[in-house]
Short mmCIF file of N, CA and C in Angstrom, two decimals:
data_model
loop_
_atom_site.label_atom_id
_atom_site.label_comp_id
_atom_site.label_asym_id
_atom_site.label_seq_id
_atom_site.Cartn_x
_atom_site.Cartn_y
_atom_site.Cartn_z
N MET I 1 146.44 134.10 -17.26
CA MET I 1 145.14 134.03 -16.63
C MET I 1 144.07 134.08 -17.72
N LEU I 2 143.09 133.24 -17.59
CA LEU I 2 141.97 133.18 -18.51
C LEU I 2 140.90 134.16 -18.05
N THR I 3 140.40 134.97 -18.96
CA THR I 3 139.34 135.94 -18.67
C THR I 3 138.17 135.66 -19.57
N LEU I 4 136.97 135.67 -18.99
CA LEU I 4 135.74 135.57 -19.77
C LEU I 4 135.03 136.90 -19.73
N HIS I 5 134.87 137.50 -20.90
CA HIS I 5 134.09 138.72 -21.04
C HIS I 5 132.65 138.27 -21.30
N HIS I 6 131.72 138.79 -20.51
CA HIS I 6 130.36 138.26 -20.53
C HIS I 6 129.32 139.32 -20.20
N ASP I 7 128.06 138.98 -20.43
CA ASP I 7 126.93 139.79 -20.01
C ASP I 7 125.78 138.86 -19.68
N VAL I 8 124.93 139.28 -18.78
CA VAL I 8 123.81 138.46 -18.30
C VAL I 8 122.81 138.16 -19.41
N THR I 9 122.58 139.12 -20.29
CA THR I 9 121.47 139.03 -21.24
C THR I 9 121.81 138.38 -22.57
N ALA I 10 122.98 137.82 -22.68
CA ALA I 10 123.38 137.11 -23.91
C ALA I 10 123.36 135.61 -23.64
N PRO I 11 122.51 134.86 -24.34
CA PRO I 11 122.43 133.42 -24.09
C PRO I 11 123.77 132.69 -24.20
N ALA I 12 124.55 133.00 -25.21
CA ALA I 12 125.85 132.34 -25.36
C ALA I 12 126.76 132.68 -24.18
N ALA I 13 126.68 133.91 -23.69
CA ALA I 13 127.49 134.31 -22.54
C ALA I 13 127.03 133.60 -21.28
N ALA I 14 125.73 133.41 -21.14
CA ALA I 14 125.20 132.68 -19.97
C ALA I 14 125.79 131.27 -19.94
N VAL I 15 125.80 130.61 -21.09
CA VAL I 15 126.37 129.27 -21.18
C VAL I 15 127.87 129.32 -20.87
N ALA I 16 128.56 130.30 -21.41
CA ALA I 16 130.01 130.42 -21.17
C ALA I 16 130.31 130.67 -19.69
N VAL I 17 129.51 131.49 -19.03
CA VAL I 17 129.71 131.74 -17.60
C VAL I 17 129.60 130.43 -16.83
N LEU I 18 128.58 129.66 -17.13
CA LEU I 18 128.39 128.40 -16.40
C LEU I 18 129.48 127.39 -16.71
N ARG I 19 129.93 127.35 -17.95
CA ARG I 19 131.04 126.45 -18.30
C ARG I 19 132.32 126.87 -17.59
N CYS I 20 132.59 128.17 -17.57
CA CYS I 20 133.81 128.65 -16.91
C CYS I 20 133.73 128.51 -15.40
N GLN I 21 132.53 128.60 -14.84
CA GLN I 21 132.40 128.37 -13.40
C GLN I 21 132.79 126.94 -13.05
N ARG I 22 132.48 126.01 -13.94
CA ARG I 22 132.92 124.63 -13.72
C ARG I 22 134.44 124.54 -13.67
N LEU I 23 135.11 125.33 -14.50
CA LEU I 23 136.58 125.37 -14.47
C LEU I 23 137.06 125.87 -13.12
N VAL I 24 136.44 126.96 -12.65
CA VAL I 24 136.82 127.53 -11.35
C VAL I 24 136.59 126.50 -10.25
N ASP I 25 135.45 125.83 -10.31
CA ASP I 25 135.13 124.82 -9.30
C ASP I 25 136.15 123.68 -9.30
N ALA I 26 136.80 123.46 -10.45
CA ALA I 26 137.81 122.40 -10.56
C ALA I 26 139.22 122.91 -10.23
N GLY I 27 139.33 124.19 -9.88
CA GLY I 27 140.62 124.72 -9.46
C GLY I 27 141.29 125.69 -10.42
N ALA I 28 140.69 125.96 -11.57
CA ALA I 28 141.29 126.90 -12.52
C ALA I 28 141.09 128.34 -12.05
N ARG I 29 141.95 129.21 -12.52
CA ARG I 29 141.78 130.64 -12.25
C ARG I 29 141.18 131.27 -13.48
N VAL I 30 139.96 131.78 -13.32
CA VAL I 30 139.26 132.46 -14.39
C VAL I 30 138.74 133.78 -13.84
N THR I 31 138.97 134.85 -14.57
CA THR I 31 138.42 136.15 -14.21
C THR I 31 137.18 136.37 -15.05
N PHE I 32 136.14 136.87 -14.43
CA PHE I 32 134.89 137.17 -15.12
C PHE I 32 134.82 138.68 -15.30
N SER I 33 134.88 139.11 -16.55
CA SER I 33 134.92 140.53 -16.88
C SER I 33 133.60 140.95 -17.52
N PRO I 34 132.84 141.82 -16.84
CA PRO I 34 131.52 142.20 -17.36
C PRO I 34 131.61 143.19 -18.51
N LEU I 35 130.63 143.07 -19.40
CA LEU I 35 130.51 144.02 -20.50
C LEU I 35 129.02 144.20 -20.80
N ASP I 36 128.51 145.39 -20.57
CA ASP I 36 127.11 145.70 -20.87
C ASP I 36 127.00 145.83 -22.39
N VAL I 37 126.45 144.78 -23.02
CA VAL I 37 126.44 144.76 -24.48
C VAL I 37 125.51 145.79 -25.09
N LEU I 38 124.44 146.16 -24.38
CA LEU I 38 123.55 147.19 -24.91
C LEU I 38 124.17 148.57 -24.82
N GLY I 39 124.67 148.89 -23.64
CA GLY I 39 125.28 150.20 -23.45
C GLY I 39 124.28 151.34 -23.51
N LEU I 40 123.01 151.04 -23.31
CA LEU I 40 121.97 152.07 -23.32
C LEU I 40 121.54 152.37 -21.89
N ALA I 41 120.70 153.39 -21.74
CA ALA I 41 120.18 153.73 -20.42
C ALA I 41 118.80 153.14 -20.18
N ILE I 42 118.19 152.57 -21.21
CA ILE I 42 116.83 152.04 -21.08
C ILE I 42 116.76 150.63 -21.66
N SER I 43 115.75 149.89 -21.24
CA SER I 43 115.50 148.57 -21.81
C SER I 43 114.90 148.73 -23.20
N ILE I 44 115.12 147.71 -24.03
CA ILE I 44 114.52 147.71 -25.36
C ILE I 44 113.74 146.40 -25.53
N PRO I 45 112.84 146.35 -26.51
CA PRO I 45 112.13 145.09 -26.76
C PRO I 45 113.10 143.98 -27.18
N VAL I 46 112.71 142.76 -26.93
CA VAL I 46 113.53 141.61 -27.31
C VAL I 46 113.64 141.57 -28.83
N SER I 47 114.87 141.48 -29.32
CA SER I 47 115.11 141.47 -30.76
C SER I 47 114.91 140.07 -31.33
N ALA I 48 114.72 140.01 -32.62
CA ALA I 48 114.63 138.72 -33.30
C ALA I 48 115.95 137.97 -33.16
N ALA I 49 117.05 138.70 -33.17
CA ALA I 49 118.37 138.05 -33.01
C ALA I 49 118.49 137.39 -31.64
N LEU I 50 118.00 138.05 -30.60
CA LEU I 50 118.06 137.46 -29.26
C LEU I 50 117.16 136.23 -29.20
N SER I 51 115.98 136.32 -29.77
CA SER I 51 115.08 135.16 -29.78
C SER I 51 115.72 133.97 -30.47
N ALA I 52 116.39 134.22 -31.57
CA ALA I 52 117.07 133.13 -32.29
C ALA I 52 118.23 132.58 -31.48
N GLU I 53 118.96 133.45 -30.81
CA GLU I 53 120.10 133.00 -30.00
C GLU I 53 119.63 132.14 -28.83
N ILE I 54 118.48 132.48 -28.27
CA ILE I 54 117.92 131.67 -27.18
C ILE I 54 117.71 130.24 -27.67
N GLU I 55 117.13 130.10 -28.84
CA GLU I 55 116.87 128.76 -29.38
C GLU I 55 118.17 127.99 -29.61
N VAL I 56 119.19 128.67 -30.08
CA VAL I 56 120.47 128.01 -30.36
C VAL I 56 121.11 127.48 -29.07
N HIS I 57 120.97 128.22 -27.97
CA HIS I 57 121.69 127.89 -26.73
C HIS I 57 120.81 127.26 -25.65
N ARG I 58 119.53 127.08 -25.92
CA ARG I 58 118.60 126.57 -24.90
C ARG I 58 119.04 125.24 -24.30
N GLU I 59 119.39 124.27 -25.13
CA GLU I 59 119.75 122.94 -24.63
C GLU I 59 121.07 122.96 -23.86
N ALA I 60 122.05 123.70 -24.35
CA ALA I 60 123.32 123.79 -23.63
C ALA I 60 123.11 124.41 -22.26
N ALA I 61 122.30 125.46 -22.21
CA ALA I 61 122.00 126.09 -20.91
C ALA I 61 121.28 125.11 -19.99
N ARG I 62 120.31 124.41 -20.53
CA ARG I 62 119.57 123.44 -19.72
C ARG I 62 120.50 122.36 -19.16
N SER I 63 121.45 121.92 -19.97
CA SER I 63 122.39 120.89 -19.49
C SER I 63 123.26 121.40 -18.35
N LEU I 64 123.38 122.72 -18.23
CA LEU I 64 124.16 123.33 -17.16
C LEU I 64 123.28 123.83 -16.02
N GLY I 65 121.97 123.54 -16.10
CA GLY I 65 121.05 123.88 -15.02
C GLY I 65 120.31 125.19 -15.17
N LEU I 66 120.44 125.85 -16.30
CA LEU I 66 119.79 127.15 -16.49
C LEU I 66 118.65 127.03 -17.50
N VAL I 67 117.51 127.54 -17.12
CA VAL I 67 116.35 127.59 -18.02
C VAL I 67 116.39 128.92 -18.77
N LEU I 68 116.41 128.85 -20.11
CA LEU I 68 116.36 130.06 -20.93
C LEU I 68 114.94 130.25 -21.44
N ARG I 69 114.25 131.19 -20.86
CA ARG I 69 112.92 131.57 -21.35
C ARG I 69 113.06 132.90 -22.07
N ARG I 70 112.12 133.17 -22.96
CA ARG I 70 112.15 134.45 -23.67
C ARG I 70 111.80 135.56 -22.69
N PRO I 71 112.72 136.50 -22.48
CA PRO I 71 112.45 137.60 -21.55
C PRO I 71 111.50 138.62 -22.16
N SER I 72 110.98 139.50 -21.33
CA SER I 72 110.05 140.53 -21.81
C SER I 72 110.79 141.76 -22.32
N ARG I 73 112.11 141.83 -22.05
CA ARG I 73 112.87 143.02 -22.42
C ARG I 73 114.36 142.68 -22.48
N GLN I 74 115.11 143.54 -23.15
CA GLN I 74 116.57 143.48 -23.12
C GLN I 74 117.02 144.72 -22.34
N PRO I 75 117.45 144.53 -21.10
CA PRO I 75 117.83 145.68 -20.29
C PRO I 75 119.31 146.00 -20.37
N PRO I 76 119.66 147.25 -20.08
CA PRO I 76 121.07 147.54 -19.87
C PRO I 76 121.50 146.83 -18.58
N THR I 77 122.74 146.46 -18.47
CA THR I 77 123.17 145.67 -17.32
C THR I 77 124.27 146.33 -16.50
N LEU I 78 124.51 147.61 -16.72
CA LEU I 78 125.57 148.29 -15.98
C LEU I 78 125.37 148.13 -14.47
N LEU I 79 124.17 148.39 -13.97
CA LEU I 79 123.94 148.29 -12.53
C LEU I 79 124.10 146.87 -12.02
N THR I 80 123.73 145.91 -12.84
CA THR I 80 123.93 144.51 -12.47
C THR I 80 125.42 144.24 -12.25
N HIS I 81 126.24 144.78 -13.12
CA HIS I 81 127.68 144.57 -13.01
C HIS I 81 128.29 145.39 -11.88
N VAL I 82 127.70 146.53 -11.55
CA VAL I 82 128.15 147.30 -10.39
C VAL I 82 128.01 146.45 -9.12
N VAL I 83 126.86 145.79 -8.97
CA VAL I 83 126.66 144.90 -7.82
C VAL I 83 127.60 143.70 -7.93
N GLY I 84 127.83 143.24 -9.15
CA GLY I 84 128.75 142.12 -9.35
C GLY I 84 130.14 142.41 -8.83
N GLU I 85 130.61 143.65 -8.98
CA GLU I 85 131.92 143.99 -8.43
C GLU I 85 131.93 143.87 -6.91
N LEU I 86 130.86 144.30 -6.25
CA LEU I 86 130.75 144.13 -4.81
C LEU I 86 130.79 142.66 -4.45
N ALA I 87 130.04 141.85 -5.18
CA ALA I 87 130.01 140.41 -4.92
C ALA I 87 131.40 139.79 -5.07
N GLU I 88 132.12 140.18 -6.11
CA GLU I 88 133.48 139.66 -6.32
C GLU I 88 134.38 140.05 -5.16
N GLU I 89 134.26 141.28 -4.68
CA GLU I 89 135.11 141.77 -3.59
C GLU I 89 134.96 140.92 -2.33
N ILE I 90 133.78 140.37 -2.09
CA ILE I 90 133.56 139.62 -0.85
C ILE I 90 133.44 138.11 -1.09
N GLY I 91 133.85 137.66 -2.27
CA GLY I 91 133.90 136.23 -2.54
C GLY I 91 132.58 135.59 -2.92
N LEU I 92 131.62 136.41 -3.36
CA LEU I 92 130.31 135.88 -3.75
C LEU I 92 130.02 136.09 -5.24
N GLY I 93 131.08 136.20 -6.03
CA GLY I 93 130.89 136.43 -7.47
C GLY I 93 130.10 135.31 -8.14
N ALA I 94 130.43 134.07 -7.84
CA ALA I 94 129.73 132.94 -8.47
C ALA I 94 128.26 132.94 -8.09
N SER I 95 127.97 133.19 -6.83
CA SER I 95 126.58 133.24 -6.36
C SER I 95 125.83 134.36 -7.06
N TRP I 96 126.45 135.53 -7.19
CA TRP I 96 125.81 136.66 -7.86
C TRP I 96 125.56 136.35 -9.34
N ARG I 97 126.56 135.78 -10.02
CA ARG I 97 126.36 135.48 -11.45
C ARG I 97 125.20 134.52 -11.63
N TRP I 98 125.13 133.46 -10.82
CA TRP I 98 124.02 132.51 -10.94
C TRP I 98 122.69 133.20 -10.65
N THR I 99 122.65 134.00 -9.60
CA THR I 99 121.41 134.70 -9.23
C THR I 99 120.95 135.58 -10.39
N CYS I 100 121.86 136.28 -11.02
CA CYS I 100 121.50 137.16 -12.15
C CYS I 100 120.97 136.35 -13.33
N LEU I 101 121.67 135.28 -13.67
CA LEU I 101 121.23 134.47 -14.81
C LEU I 101 119.84 133.90 -14.56
N ASP I 102 119.63 133.34 -13.39
CA ASP I 102 118.33 132.75 -13.06
C ASP I 102 117.24 133.82 -13.00
N ALA I 103 117.55 134.96 -12.41
CA ALA I 103 116.55 136.04 -12.29
C ALA I 103 116.14 136.56 -13.66
N TYR I 104 117.07 136.71 -14.56
CA TYR I 104 116.74 137.24 -15.88
C TYR I 104 116.09 136.17 -16.77
N TRP I 105 116.72 135.02 -16.88
CA TRP I 105 116.28 134.03 -17.84
C TRP I 105 115.08 133.21 -17.38
N ARG I 106 115.00 132.89 -16.11
CA ARG I 106 113.88 132.07 -15.65
C ARG I 106 112.74 132.93 -15.10
N GLU I 107 113.09 133.97 -14.32
CA GLU I 107 112.06 134.77 -13.65
C GLU I 107 111.67 136.04 -14.40
N ASP I 108 112.47 136.46 -15.38
CA ASP I 108 112.20 137.68 -16.13
C ASP I 108 112.15 138.91 -15.23
N LEU I 109 113.04 138.97 -14.25
CA LEU I 109 113.08 140.14 -13.36
C LEU I 109 113.71 141.32 -14.08
N ASP I 110 113.36 142.52 -13.63
CA ASP I 110 113.84 143.76 -14.23
C ASP I 110 115.20 144.12 -13.66
N LEU I 111 116.25 143.92 -14.43
CA LEU I 111 117.62 144.16 -13.98
C LEU I 111 117.99 145.64 -13.92
N THR I 112 117.04 146.52 -14.22
CA THR I 112 117.31 147.96 -14.11
C THR I 112 116.72 148.55 -12.83
N ASP I 113 115.95 147.77 -12.10
CA ASP I 113 115.26 148.24 -10.90
C ASP I 113 116.16 148.05 -9.68
N PRO I 114 116.58 149.14 -9.03
CA PRO I 114 117.46 149.00 -7.86
C PRO I 114 116.86 148.15 -6.74
N ASP I 115 115.56 148.21 -6.54
CA ASP I 115 114.95 147.37 -5.50
C ASP I 115 115.06 145.89 -5.86
N VAL I 116 114.87 145.57 -7.13
CA VAL I 116 115.01 144.19 -7.59
C VAL I 116 116.45 143.74 -7.44
N LEU I 117 117.39 144.59 -7.82
CA LEU I 117 118.81 144.23 -7.70
C LEU I 117 119.21 144.05 -6.23
N THR I 118 118.66 144.86 -5.36
CA THR I 118 118.95 144.70 -3.93
C THR I 118 118.41 143.36 -3.43
N MET I 119 117.19 143.02 -3.81
CA MET I 119 116.61 141.73 -3.43
C MET I 119 117.45 140.59 -4.00
N MET I 120 117.89 140.71 -5.23
CA MET I 120 118.73 139.69 -5.84
C MET I 120 120.05 139.56 -5.08
N GLY I 121 120.61 140.70 -4.69
CA GLY I 121 121.85 140.68 -3.92
C GLY I 121 121.68 139.91 -2.62
N GLU I 122 120.57 140.13 -1.96
CA GLU I 122 120.29 139.40 -0.72
C GLU I 122 120.17 137.90 -0.99
N ARG I 123 119.52 137.54 -2.09
CA ARG I 123 119.43 136.13 -2.47
C ARG I 123 120.81 135.50 -2.65
N ALA I 124 121.72 136.30 -3.19
CA ALA I 124 123.07 135.81 -3.47
C ALA I 124 123.96 135.83 -2.24
N GLY I 125 123.44 136.34 -1.13
CA GLY I 125 124.22 136.37 0.12
C GLY I 125 124.83 137.71 0.46
N LEU I 126 124.53 138.73 -0.33
CA LEU I 126 125.06 140.07 -0.07
C LEU I 126 124.19 140.80 0.94
N ASP I 127 124.76 141.76 1.62
CA ASP I 127 124.02 142.62 2.53
C ASP I 127 123.21 143.63 1.70
N GLY I 128 121.90 143.70 1.96
CA GLY I 128 121.02 144.58 1.19
C GLY I 128 121.42 146.04 1.27
N ASP I 129 121.83 146.48 2.44
CA ASP I 129 122.24 147.88 2.59
C ASP I 129 123.51 148.17 1.79
N ALA I 130 124.43 147.21 1.77
CA ALA I 130 125.66 147.39 1.00
C ALA I 130 125.35 147.44 -0.50
N VAL I 131 124.40 146.61 -0.95
CA VAL I 131 124.00 146.63 -2.36
C VAL I 131 123.36 147.97 -2.70
N ALA I 132 122.44 148.42 -1.86
CA ALA I 132 121.77 149.70 -2.11
C ALA I 132 122.78 150.85 -2.16
N ALA I 133 123.75 150.82 -1.25
CA ALA I 133 124.78 151.87 -1.24
C ALA I 133 125.60 151.82 -2.52
N ARG I 134 125.98 150.62 -2.95
CA ARG I 134 126.77 150.48 -4.18
C ARG I 134 125.98 150.98 -5.38
N LEU I 135 124.69 150.64 -5.43
CA LEU I 135 123.86 151.10 -6.54
C LEU I 135 123.72 152.62 -6.58
N GLY I 136 123.80 153.25 -5.42
CA GLY I 136 123.69 154.70 -5.36
C GLY I 136 124.99 155.44 -5.60
N ASP I 137 126.07 154.72 -5.78
CA ASP I 137 127.38 155.31 -5.96
C ASP I 137 127.62 155.58 -7.45
N ARG I 138 127.29 156.78 -7.88
CA ARG I 138 127.42 157.14 -9.29
C ARG I 138 128.86 157.09 -9.79
N ALA I 139 129.79 157.42 -8.91
CA ALA I 139 131.20 157.41 -9.32
C ALA I 139 131.63 155.99 -9.70
N ARG I 140 131.19 154.99 -8.94
CA ARG I 140 131.55 153.60 -9.27
C ARG I 140 130.92 153.19 -10.60
N ALA I 141 129.65 153.57 -10.79
CA ALA I 141 128.97 153.22 -12.04
C ALA I 141 129.68 153.88 -13.22
N ASN I 142 130.05 155.14 -13.07
CA ASN I 142 130.74 155.84 -14.16
C ASN I 142 132.11 155.23 -14.42
N ASP I 143 132.82 154.83 -13.36
CA ASP I 143 134.11 154.18 -13.53
C ASP I 143 133.97 152.86 -14.28
N LEU I 144 132.97 152.07 -13.91
CA LEU I 144 132.76 150.80 -14.60
C LEU I 144 132.38 151.04 -16.06
N ARG I 145 131.53 152.02 -16.31
CA ARG I 145 131.15 152.35 -17.69
C ARG I 145 132.39 152.71 -18.50
N GLU I 146 133.29 153.50 -17.93
CA GLU I 146 134.52 153.88 -18.63
C GLU I 146 135.40 152.67 -18.91
N ARG I 147 135.49 151.74 -17.95
CA ARG I 147 136.28 150.52 -18.19
C ARG I 147 135.66 149.67 -19.29
N MET I 148 134.35 149.62 -19.34
CA MET I 148 133.69 148.88 -20.42
C MET I 148 133.93 149.54 -21.77
N LEU I 149 133.91 150.85 -21.80
CA LEU I 149 134.21 151.57 -23.05
C LEU I 149 135.65 151.29 -23.48
N ALA I 150 136.56 151.21 -22.53
CA ALA I 150 137.95 150.90 -22.85
C ALA I 150 138.04 149.49 -23.44
N GLN I 151 137.26 148.56 -22.93
CA GLN I 151 137.23 147.21 -23.49
C GLN I 151 136.74 147.25 -24.93
N ARG I 152 135.72 148.04 -25.19
CA ARG I 152 135.22 148.17 -26.57
C ARG I 152 136.29 148.74 -27.49
N ARG I 153 137.05 149.70 -27.00
CA ARG I 153 138.13 150.27 -27.81
C ARG I 153 139.22 149.24 -28.10
N ARG I 154 139.36 148.23 -27.24
CA ARG I 154 140.31 147.15 -27.47
C ARG I 154 139.81 146.15 -28.50
N GLY I 155 138.53 146.26 -28.88
CA GLY I 155 138.00 145.37 -29.90
C GLY I 155 136.87 144.46 -29.43
N LEU I 156 136.49 144.54 -28.16
CA LEU I 156 135.38 143.72 -27.68
C LEU I 156 134.07 144.38 -28.09
N GLY I 157 133.24 143.63 -28.77
CA GLY I 157 131.93 144.15 -29.16
C GLY I 157 130.85 143.29 -28.56
N GLY I 158 130.84 142.04 -28.95
CA GLY I 158 129.85 141.11 -28.42
C GLY I 158 130.48 140.19 -27.40
N VAL I 159 129.64 139.44 -26.75
CA VAL I 159 130.09 138.46 -25.76
C VAL I 159 129.38 137.16 -26.04
N PRO I 160 129.95 136.05 -25.63
CA PRO I 160 131.12 135.89 -24.79
C PRO I 160 132.40 135.84 -25.60
N VAL I 161 133.46 136.28 -24.97
CA VAL I 161 134.79 136.19 -25.55
C VAL I 161 135.75 135.80 -24.43
N LEU I 162 136.60 134.84 -24.71
CA LEU I 162 137.66 134.48 -23.78
C LEU I 162 138.90 135.27 -24.16
N GLU I 163 139.71 135.56 -23.16
CA GLU I 163 140.97 136.24 -23.40
C GLU I 163 142.06 135.52 -22.62
N LEU I 164 143.13 135.22 -23.30
CA LEU I 164 144.28 134.60 -22.66
C LEU I 164 145.53 135.35 -23.11
N ASP I 165 146.21 135.95 -22.16
CA ASP I 165 147.45 136.70 -22.45
C ASP I 165 147.25 137.74 -23.55
N GLY I 166 146.11 138.43 -23.50
CA GLY I 166 145.84 139.51 -24.46
C GLY I 166 145.29 139.06 -25.79
N THR I 167 145.11 137.76 -25.98
CA THR I 167 144.57 137.23 -27.23
C THR I 167 143.11 136.83 -27.02
N PHE I 168 142.24 137.30 -27.89
CA PHE I 168 140.82 136.96 -27.83
C PHE I 168 140.59 135.61 -28.50
N VAL I 169 139.79 134.79 -27.84
CA VAL I 169 139.49 133.44 -28.31
C VAL I 169 137.97 133.25 -28.23
N PRO I 170 137.36 132.62 -29.23
CA PRO I 170 135.92 132.36 -29.12
C PRO I 170 135.62 131.51 -27.88
N ALA I 171 134.55 131.84 -27.18
CA ALA I 171 134.20 131.13 -25.95
C ALA I 171 133.50 129.80 -26.21
N GLU I 172 133.08 129.56 -27.42
CA GLU I 172 132.34 128.33 -27.72
C GLU I 172 133.27 127.20 -28.15
N LEU I 173 134.39 127.09 -27.45
CA LEU I 173 135.33 126.00 -27.70
C LEU I 173 134.75 124.69 -27.18
N PRO I 174 135.15 123.57 -27.76
CA PRO I 174 134.78 122.28 -27.16
C PRO I 174 135.32 122.20 -25.74
N ASP I 175 134.65 121.44 -24.89
CA ASP I 175 135.07 121.33 -23.48
C ASP I 175 136.54 120.97 -23.33
N ARG I 176 137.01 120.00 -24.11
CA ARG I 176 138.40 119.56 -24.02
C ARG I 176 139.35 120.75 -24.22
N ASP I 177 139.08 121.57 -25.23
CA ASP I 177 139.94 122.71 -25.53
C ASP I 177 139.82 123.80 -24.46
N LEU I 178 138.61 124.00 -23.96
CA LEU I 178 138.41 124.99 -22.91
C LEU I 178 139.19 124.60 -21.66
N TRP I 179 139.12 123.34 -21.26
CA TRP I 179 139.83 122.88 -20.07
C TRP I 179 141.34 122.98 -20.28
N GLN I 180 141.80 122.69 -21.49
CA GLN I 180 143.24 122.80 -21.79
C GLN I 180 143.67 124.27 -21.72
N LEU I 181 142.85 125.16 -22.25
CA LEU I 181 143.15 126.59 -22.21
C LEU I 181 143.26 127.06 -20.77
N ALA I 182 142.45 126.50 -19.88
CA ALA I 182 142.46 126.87 -18.47
C ALA I 182 143.59 126.20 -17.71
N GLY I 183 144.33 125.35 -18.38
CA GLY I 183 145.44 124.67 -17.73
C GLY I 183 145.06 123.48 -16.88
N LEU I 184 143.90 122.89 -17.17
CA LEU I 184 143.45 121.72 -16.41
C LEU I 184 143.58 120.44 -17.23
#
């Protein structure tokens, strides 16, 4: 099984998510594994490295339908991924991932605000009350944080990274190689 380790706030990961979604749409099995790359409790100013990465990936994102604008902040994304698990459970993972990418990169919405995340969940087709309940479940958030820390201990630092049978592979493969890796 092919796994994509990703985060909303990384331009290269945004492109990888959209490329891998195309694989899923064509019948491949891809698991989307979230990783909060900041790992902080607060947003930080946009770094020079993020600004440069936006420029590198802007055209690829645009070709996949995503507008990459310079955001006002780099937020932690743990809560975004908590809602993402709910979305995956009910078959709306793709809708949630797209909603998050568009909300952050095009609209510059605050991914740390539970009210914003609830509204985003509703946009993606989730029940607002279910999203609010999930966001209030500290045990789930702590469990996800622990799983992300375990991923870091396995060697994951940045995203995107593909994993196939326990082997990490760069996600920026040419399309032909990516499709072959997915078994298509």
